Coordinates of C-alpha atoms and ligand atoms in Angstrom, one line a residue:
M1 CA -55.8 19.8 -201.9
K2 CA -56.7 16.2 -201.6
S3 CA -59.9 14.8 -203.1
K4 CA -62.6 14.2 -200.4
I5 CA -64.4 11.6 -202.4
K6 CA -61.5 9.2 -202.7
K7 CA -62.9 5.9 -201.1
V8 CA -60.4 4.0 -199.4
I9 CA -57.1 5.3 -198.0
N10 CA -54.3 2.7 -198.5
P11 CA -50.9 2.3 -196.6
P12 CA -48.4 3.8 -196.6
E13 CA -50.4 7.0 -196.8
F14 CA -50.4 9.4 -193.7
L15 CA -53.3 9.5 -191.4
G16 CA -53.7 12.6 -189.0
I17 CA -54.8 12.6 -185.4
L18 CA -55.7 15.6 -183.2
G19 CA -54.4 15.0 -179.7
G20 CA -51.3 13.0 -178.8
G21 CA -52.2 11.4 -175.5
Q22 CA -52.5 7.7 -174.8
L23 CA -55.6 7.3 -177.0
G24 CA -53.6 9.0 -179.8
Q25 CA -50.7 6.7 -179.0
F26 CA -52.8 3.6 -179.3
F27 CA -54.1 4.8 -182.6
T28 CA -50.6 5.5 -183.8
I29 CA -49.6 1.9 -183.0
A30 CA -52.6 0.4 -184.8
A31 CA -52.1 2.5 -187.8
Q32 CA -48.5 1.8 -188.1
K33 CA -49.3 -1.9 -187.6
M34 CA -51.3 -1.7 -190.8
G35 CA -48.5 0.1 -192.7
Y36 CA -49.9 3.6 -192.4
S37 CA -47.8 6.6 -191.3
V38 CA -49.2 8.9 -188.8
V39 CA -49.0 12.7 -188.2
V40 CA -49.8 13.8 -184.7
F41 CA -51.2 17.3 -183.9
D42 CA -50.7 18.3 -180.4
P43 CA -49.3 21.4 -178.7
D44 CA -47.4 19.4 -176.0
K45 CA -43.8 18.5 -177.0
Q46 CA -43.9 15.6 -174.7
S47 CA -47.0 14.0 -175.9
P48 CA -47.0 10.2 -175.9
A49 CA -48.2 9.8 -179.5
G50 CA -46.0 12.6 -180.8
K51 CA -43.0 10.5 -179.6
I52 CA -43.8 7.6 -181.8
A53 CA -45.4 9.1 -184.8
E54 CA -43.6 9.7 -188.1
K55 CA -44.5 13.3 -187.7
H56 CA -45.5 15.7 -184.9
I57 CA -47.0 19.2 -185.4
C58 CA -46.5 20.8 -182.2
K59 CA -48.7 23.9 -182.5
P60 CA -51.9 25.2 -180.9
Y61 CA -55.3 23.9 -182.2
N62 CA -56.3 27.3 -183.6
D63 CA -53.1 27.9 -185.7
L64 CA -54.3 28.0 -189.2
K65 CA -50.9 27.8 -190.8
A66 CA -50.2 24.7 -188.7
L67 CA -53.6 23.2 -189.6
D68 CA -52.8 23.9 -193.4
E69 CA -49.6 21.9 -192.9
L70 CA -51.7 19.1 -191.4
K71 CA -54.0 19.1 -194.3
A72 CA -51.0 19.0 -196.7
S73 CA -49.5 16.1 -194.8
C74 CA -52.3 13.5 -194.7
S75 CA -55.3 12.0 -196.3
A76 CA -57.7 11.9 -193.4
V77 CA -57.8 13.2 -189.8
T78 CA -59.5 11.8 -186.6
T79 CA -59.3 12.9 -183.1
E80 CA -58.4 11.3 -179.7
F81 CA -60.4 13.7 -177.6
E82 CA -63.5 15.8 -177.8
N83 CA -62.1 19.1 -176.7
V84 CA -60.6 20.0 -180.0
P85 CA -62.3 23.3 -181.0
A86 CA -65.2 22.7 -183.4
E87 CA -63.9 25.5 -185.6
T88 CA -60.6 23.5 -186.1
L89 CA -62.5 20.5 -187.3
K90 CA -64.7 22.5 -189.5
Y91 CA -61.7 24.4 -191.0
L92 CA -60.0 20.8 -191.7
E93 CA -63.2 19.4 -193.0
K94 CA -63.4 21.9 -195.9
D95 CA -60.5 20.2 -197.5
I96 CA -59.8 16.7 -196.1
I97 CA -61.7 13.8 -194.6
V98 CA -62.5 14.4 -191.0
R99 CA -63.9 11.3 -189.2
P100 CA -66.1 11.5 -187.0
N101 CA -67.6 14.5 -188.5
S102 CA -67.2 17.9 -186.9
K103 CA -71.0 18.2 -186.1
A104 CA -70.9 14.9 -184.1
I105 CA -67.9 16.0 -182.1
S106 CA -69.4 19.5 -181.5
I107 CA -72.4 17.7 -179.9
A108 CA -70.4 15.4 -177.8
Q109 CA -68.1 18.1 -176.6
N110 CA -70.7 20.3 -175.1
R111 CA -73.0 18.8 -172.4
I112 CA -75.8 21.1 -173.3
K113 CA -76.0 20.3 -177.0
E114 CA -75.4 16.6 -176.1
K115 CA -78.4 16.6 -173.6
D116 CA -80.6 18.4 -176.1
F117 CA -79.6 15.9 -178.9
L118 CA -80.3 13.0 -176.6
K119 CA -83.6 14.4 -175.5
N120 CA -84.7 14.9 -179.2
S121 CA -83.6 11.5 -180.1
E122 CA -85.9 10.3 -177.2
M123 CA -83.0 8.6 -175.5
P124 CA -83.4 7.9 -171.7
I125 CA -81.6 10.7 -169.8
G126 CA -81.7 11.8 -166.2
T127 CA -83.4 15.1 -165.1
Y128 CA -81.4 18.2 -165.8
V129 CA -81.5 21.9 -166.4
V130 CA -79.2 24.3 -168.2
I131 CA -77.5 26.8 -165.9
D132 CA -76.1 29.7 -167.8
S133 CA -77.0 32.7 -165.6
I134 CA -78.1 33.6 -162.1
E135 CA -81.7 34.0 -163.6
S136 CA -81.5 30.4 -164.8
I137 CA -80.8 29.5 -161.2
N138 CA -83.7 31.6 -159.9
N139 CA -86.0 30.2 -162.5
I140 CA -85.6 26.5 -161.5
N141 CA -89.1 25.3 -160.9
E142 CA -89.5 24.6 -157.3
K143 CA -91.4 21.5 -158.1
L144 CA -88.5 20.0 -160.1
S145 CA -86.6 17.4 -157.9
I146 CA -83.1 18.3 -159.1
F147 CA -81.2 18.2 -155.7
P148 CA -79.1 16.8 -154.7
G149 CA -77.5 17.7 -158.0
I150 CA -74.1 17.9 -159.9
L151 CA -73.2 21.0 -161.6
K152 CA -71.0 20.2 -164.6
I153 CA -69.2 22.8 -166.9
A154 CA -70.7 22.3 -170.4
E155 CA -67.2 22.0 -172.0
F156 CA -63.7 20.8 -171.3
G157 CA -64.6 18.6 -168.3
Y158 CA -63.1 15.2 -168.0
D159 CA -62.3 12.5 -165.4
G160 CA -64.8 14.2 -163.0
K161 CA -63.1 17.5 -163.3
G162 CA -65.3 20.6 -163.6
Q163 CA -68.1 19.1 -161.5
I164 CA -69.5 20.2 -158.1
H165 CA -72.1 18.4 -156.0
V166 CA -74.7 20.8 -154.8
D167 CA -77.7 20.4 -152.3
N168 CA -79.6 23.6 -152.7
K169 CA -79.8 26.8 -154.8
T170 CA -77.3 28.6 -152.4
E171 CA -74.7 26.1 -153.1
L172 CA -75.6 26.0 -156.7
E173 CA -75.0 29.7 -157.1
A174 CA -71.7 29.4 -155.4
A175 CA -70.6 26.5 -157.4
F176 CA -71.7 28.5 -160.6
K177 CA -69.5 31.3 -159.6
T178 CA -66.6 29.0 -158.8
F179 CA -66.8 28.0 -162.4
K180 CA -66.7 31.7 -163.3
S181 CA -70.4 31.5 -164.6
V182 CA -69.6 29.5 -167.7
P183 CA -72.5 27.6 -169.2
C184 CA -73.2 24.5 -167.2
T185 CA -75.7 21.6 -166.8
L186 CA -77.2 20.8 -163.5
E187 CA -78.1 17.2 -163.3
L188 CA -79.9 15.2 -160.6
K189 CA -77.6 13.0 -158.8
L190 CA -78.6 9.5 -159.5
N191 CA -78.6 6.6 -157.1
L192 CA -76.4 4.5 -159.1
D193 CA -76.7 0.6 -159.2
S194 CA -73.9 0.4 -161.6
E195 CA -72.2 1.9 -164.7
F196 CA -71.5 0.5 -168.1
S197 CA -70.3 1.5 -171.4
I198 CA -71.0 0.3 -174.9
V199 CA -68.1 0.7 -177.4
L200 CA -68.9 0.3 -181.0
A201 CA -67.6 1.5 -184.4
R202 CA -69.6 2.5 -187.4
S203 CA -68.0 2.4 -190.9
V204 CA -68.5 4.5 -194.0
D205 CA -71.0 2.2 -195.1
G206 CA -73.1 2.5 -191.9
E207 CA -72.0 -1.1 -190.7
F208 CA -71.4 -1.8 -187.1
I209 CA -69.3 -3.9 -184.9
E210 CA -69.6 -3.7 -181.1
Y211 CA -67.7 -4.9 -178.1
P212 CA -69.3 -6.6 -175.2
P213 CA -70.9 -4.3 -172.6
I214 CA -68.3 -3.1 -170.1
H215 CA -68.8 -2.7 -166.3
N216 CA -67.1 0.4 -165.2
I217 CA -66.2 1.2 -161.6
H218 CA -65.1 4.7 -160.7
N219 CA -63.2 6.1 -157.8
S220 CA -63.6 9.9 -157.2
G221 CA -65.1 10.5 -160.6
I222 CA -62.3 8.7 -162.5
L223 CA -62.6 5.3 -164.0
E224 CA -60.7 2.7 -162.0
F225 CA -61.6 -0.8 -163.1
S226 CA -63.4 -2.0 -166.4
S227 CA -64.6 -5.5 -166.2
V228 CA -65.7 -7.7 -169.0
P229 CA -68.2 -9.6 -169.2
N230 CA -70.4 -7.2 -167.3
V231 CA -71.7 -9.6 -164.5
S232 CA -73.5 -6.7 -162.6
Y233 CA -76.4 -7.0 -165.1
D234 CA -77.8 -9.7 -167.3
F235 CA -77.7 -8.2 -170.8
N236 CA -79.7 -11.0 -172.4
D237 CA -80.6 -8.8 -175.3
K238 CA -79.1 -6.1 -177.4
F239 CA -81.6 -3.4 -176.5
Y240 CA -78.9 -1.0 -175.2
V241 CA -76.4 -1.8 -177.9
N242 CA -79.1 -1.0 -180.4
L243 CA -80.0 2.3 -178.7
T244 CA -76.3 3.2 -178.8
K245 CA -76.2 2.4 -182.5
R246 CA -79.1 4.7 -183.0
I247 CA -77.2 7.4 -181.4
A248 CA -74.3 6.8 -183.9
S249 CA -76.5 6.6 -187.0
E250 CA -78.3 9.8 -186.0
L251 CA -75.0 11.6 -185.8
S252 CA -74.0 10.1 -189.2
Y253 CA -71.0 8.9 -187.3
I254 CA -67.9 7.3 -188.8
G255 CA -65.4 5.9 -186.3
V256 CA -65.3 4.5 -182.8
M257 CA -67.9 5.8 -180.3
A258 CA -68.5 5.0 -176.6
V259 CA -71.7 5.7 -174.8
E260 CA -71.5 5.7 -171.0
W261 CA -74.7 4.4 -169.4
F262 CA -76.0 4.6 -165.8
I263 CA -78.2 2.0 -164.2
A264 CA -80.0 3.8 -161.3
D265 CA -82.8 2.4 -159.2
G266 CA -83.2 -0.3 -162.0
N267 CA -83.7 2.3 -164.8
F268 CA -81.2 3.0 -167.6
F269 CA -79.9 6.5 -168.5
V270 CA -77.4 7.6 -171.0
N271 CA -74.7 9.6 -169.2
E272 CA -72.6 10.8 -172.1
I273 CA -71.1 10.2 -175.5
A274 CA -67.4 9.9 -176.2
P275 CA -66.8 10.6 -179.9
R276 CA -63.5 8.3 -179.9
P277 CA -62.2 5.1 -178.4
H278 CA -62.7 4.9 -174.7
N279 CA -60.6 4.1 -171.6
S280 CA -63.2 1.3 -170.8
G281 CA -62.4 -0.2 -174.2
H282 CA -58.7 -0.8 -173.4
F283 CA -59.3 -4.4 -172.5
S284 CA -59.8 -4.9 -176.4
I285 CA -56.0 -4.3 -176.8
D286 CA -55.0 -7.5 -174.9
A287 CA -58.3 -9.5 -175.1
C288 CA -59.4 -9.2 -178.7
V289 CA -57.8 -9.9 -182.1
Y290 CA -59.0 -6.4 -183.3
D291 CA -59.1 -3.7 -180.7
Q292 CA -60.9 -0.4 -180.6
F293 CA -57.9 1.4 -182.2
D294 CA -57.8 -1.0 -185.1
Q295 CA -61.5 -0.2 -185.7
Q296 CA -60.6 3.7 -185.5
V297 CA -58.1 3.1 -188.2
L298 CA -60.4 1.0 -190.4
A299 CA -63.3 3.4 -190.1
L300 CA -61.1 6.4 -190.8
T301 CA -59.6 4.9 -194.0
G302 CA -63.0 3.9 -195.4
N303 CA -62.3 0.2 -194.9
K304 CA -64.8 -2.5 -193.7
L305 CA -64.6 -3.0 -189.9
K306 CA -63.5 -6.4 -188.5
E307 CA -65.3 -8.5 -185.9
P308 CA -63.4 -7.9 -182.6
E309 CA -62.8 -11.7 -182.1
V310 CA -62.8 -11.7 -178.2
E311 CA -60.0 -14.3 -177.4
F312 CA -60.0 -13.8 -173.7
P313 CA -63.6 -13.5 -172.7
R314 CA -62.8 -12.5 -169.2
S315 CA -60.7 -9.5 -168.3
V316 CA -60.3 -6.6 -165.9
M317 CA -58.6 -3.4 -166.8
L318 CA -57.1 -1.4 -163.8
N319 CA -56.0 2.2 -164.4
I320 CA -52.7 3.4 -163.0
L321 CA -53.1 7.0 -161.9
G322 CA -50.2 9.4 -161.0
D323 CA -51.4 9.0 -157.4
L324 CA -49.4 5.8 -157.2
W325 CA -46.1 7.8 -157.5
F326 CA -47.0 9.7 -154.3
R327 CA -48.0 6.7 -152.1
D328 CA -45.7 7.6 -149.2
G329 CA -46.1 11.3 -149.4
A330 CA -42.8 11.9 -151.3
Q331 CA -42.5 11.0 -155.0
K332 CA -41.1 7.6 -155.9
E333 CA -41.4 5.2 -158.9
P334 CA -43.9 2.3 -158.5
K335 CA -42.3 -1.1 -158.6
F336 CA -44.0 -2.7 -161.5
E337 CA -41.8 -5.7 -161.5
V338 CA -43.6 -7.1 -158.5
I339 CA -46.8 -7.7 -160.3
A340 CA -45.5 -9.5 -163.2
G341 CA -47.4 -12.8 -163.9
L342 CA -49.5 -14.8 -166.2
G343 CA -52.1 -12.8 -168.1
V344 CA -50.9 -9.5 -166.5
N345 CA -50.3 -6.9 -169.2
L346 CA -48.8 -3.6 -168.3
H347 CA -49.1 -0.6 -170.5
L348 CA -47.2 2.6 -169.6
Y349 CA -47.9 5.6 -171.6
G350 CA -44.5 7.2 -171.3
K351 CA -45.7 10.4 -169.5
T352 CA -42.8 12.0 -167.8
E353 CA -44.6 13.9 -165.1
P354 CA -46.9 11.9 -162.7
R355 CA -49.6 14.0 -161.2
I356 CA -52.6 13.1 -158.9
G357 CA -55.5 11.9 -160.9
R358 CA -53.3 11.8 -164.2
K359 CA -53.8 8.5 -166.2
M360 CA -50.1 7.2 -166.5
G361 CA -50.9 3.6 -167.7
H362 CA -53.2 0.7 -167.2
I363 CA -53.0 -3.0 -166.5
T364 CA -55.1 -5.6 -168.2
I365 CA -55.6 -8.7 -166.2
L366 CA -56.7 -11.6 -168.6
G367 CA -59.0 -14.3 -167.1
L368 CA -57.0 -17.7 -167.1
R369 CA -58.7 -21.0 -168.0
D370 CA -60.6 -21.9 -164.8
E371 CA -61.1 -18.4 -163.4
T372 CA -64.5 -16.9 -163.0
Q373 CA -65.0 -13.1 -163.4
K374 CA -64.9 -12.8 -159.7
D375 CA -61.6 -14.5 -159.5
V376 CA -60.2 -12.1 -162.1
M377 CA -61.5 -9.1 -160.2
K378 CA -59.8 -10.5 -157.1
R379 CA -56.6 -10.7 -158.8
A380 CA -57.0 -7.1 -160.0
L381 CA -57.6 -5.9 -156.4
S382 CA -54.6 -7.7 -155.1
I383 CA -52.4 -6.3 -157.9
R384 CA -53.6 -2.9 -156.8
K385 CA -52.9 -3.6 -153.2
I386 CA -49.3 -4.9 -154.1
L387 CA -48.5 -1.9 -156.2
W388 CA -49.6 0.4 -153.3
E389 CA -47.7 -1.6 -150.6
N390 CA -44.4 -1.6 -152.4
Ligands
ADP1 P1 -66.6 12.9 -167.1 O1 -66.6 13.7 -168.6 O2 -65.6 13.5 -166.2 O3 -66.4 11.5 -167.3 P2 -69.2 12.2 -166.2 O4 -70.5 13.0 -166.4 O5 -69.2 10.9 -166.9 O6 -67.9 13.1 -166.4 O7 -69.1 11.9 -164.7 C1 -68.0 11.2 -164.1 C2 -68.6 10.1 -163.1 O8 -69.3 10.9 -162.0 C3 -69.5 9.2 -163.6 O9 -68.9 8.1 -164.3 C4 -70.4 8.8 -162.4 O10 -69.6 7.9 -161.6 C5 -70.4 10.2 -161.6 N1 -71.6 10.9 -162.1 C6 -71.7 11.8 -163.1 N2 -73.0 12.3 -163.2 C7 -73.7 11.7 -162.2 C8 -75.1 11.7 -161.9 N3 -76.0 12.4 -162.6 N4 -75.5 10.8 -160.8 C9 -74.6 10.1 -160.2 N5 -73.3 10.0 -160.5 C10 -72.9 10.7 -161.5
MG2 MG1 -67.8 10.1 -168.1

């Protein structure tokens, strides 16, 4: 087995990634650009990252023999999503470098553990209760203002999936049953002013780099636009960046982390931790010299991180969901050629099957010389309109 104490991993060694979606694909591109080879572990034969990596192990996450093959193939492993079973990460961690560590991922992948951790770390969070039985519903203190609330399954939720809005205990009980009584959190539905994320990376030496705060606009629980700079709020100090750094330090985190924040009635709340690069950080691919995936590779390999060097200070990212393929009821390809233009960067992930709500690609619209952020957003909105009308 490979030594765990080896300091820096150099190209052309193999790096491993658990999960082969678009985040894994961007990781693979970043790693290959630095001279590394990549082994993707993903049960899906069609996975976007698997198609471009040097090696693809196409087996379930709990297949120990396949995990042994992964260990033998690479020097270090990271992950593109938090839903990799914690046991898988622990199994790998016994013999090879796993960054971020399995404990950090096991906290971020379970909303109950995540809320407990955030509460113990004295982070600002909204009112919530754990719902894991009918008794826990009956036991909700009548004095606790928790309705209207959102019931969220503790594990495996993403893009607003695994969430039901509830107005009272009767609806809560029905929702809990809909989720087959799996452990959940019930969160007070906040009156959101806006949402933002902080994307940062922490190195082996505990050094940080961070990207500017990103303004996120969701549609039906799925991120639609990310806008940088965040003009919805005047971030004149680094208070929330520093709180986010504290979260990473307390988790002994090595890698890229994103924290989603809510601003509600003028107060700030941590929503959730993503133990990986984040959809909202995609602007960095086109707007920065070093994007979030470069930092993921640098952190994983034990290298020093690089300052992002934001070359285009204004940008808007627009997600392209599978919905666009069904704009007239019947399935048809979008006409992406109609949006070609200056500063318009189209990224398609190569997913063969469009589905409603599935992330198929994104567009980064870079701000041109005289444009304000409002102008860039206007351009993003008109690009969306044109795509839907063609
Ligand atoms: P996911 O893992 O699917 O991203 P989130 O908990 O981040 O789940 O929820 C998705 C979106 O739903 C959030 O970005 C926000 O727009 C909305 N949302 C989630 N929780 C709340 C809440 N407590 N109050 C108001 N809106 C919420
Ligand atoms: Mg979220």
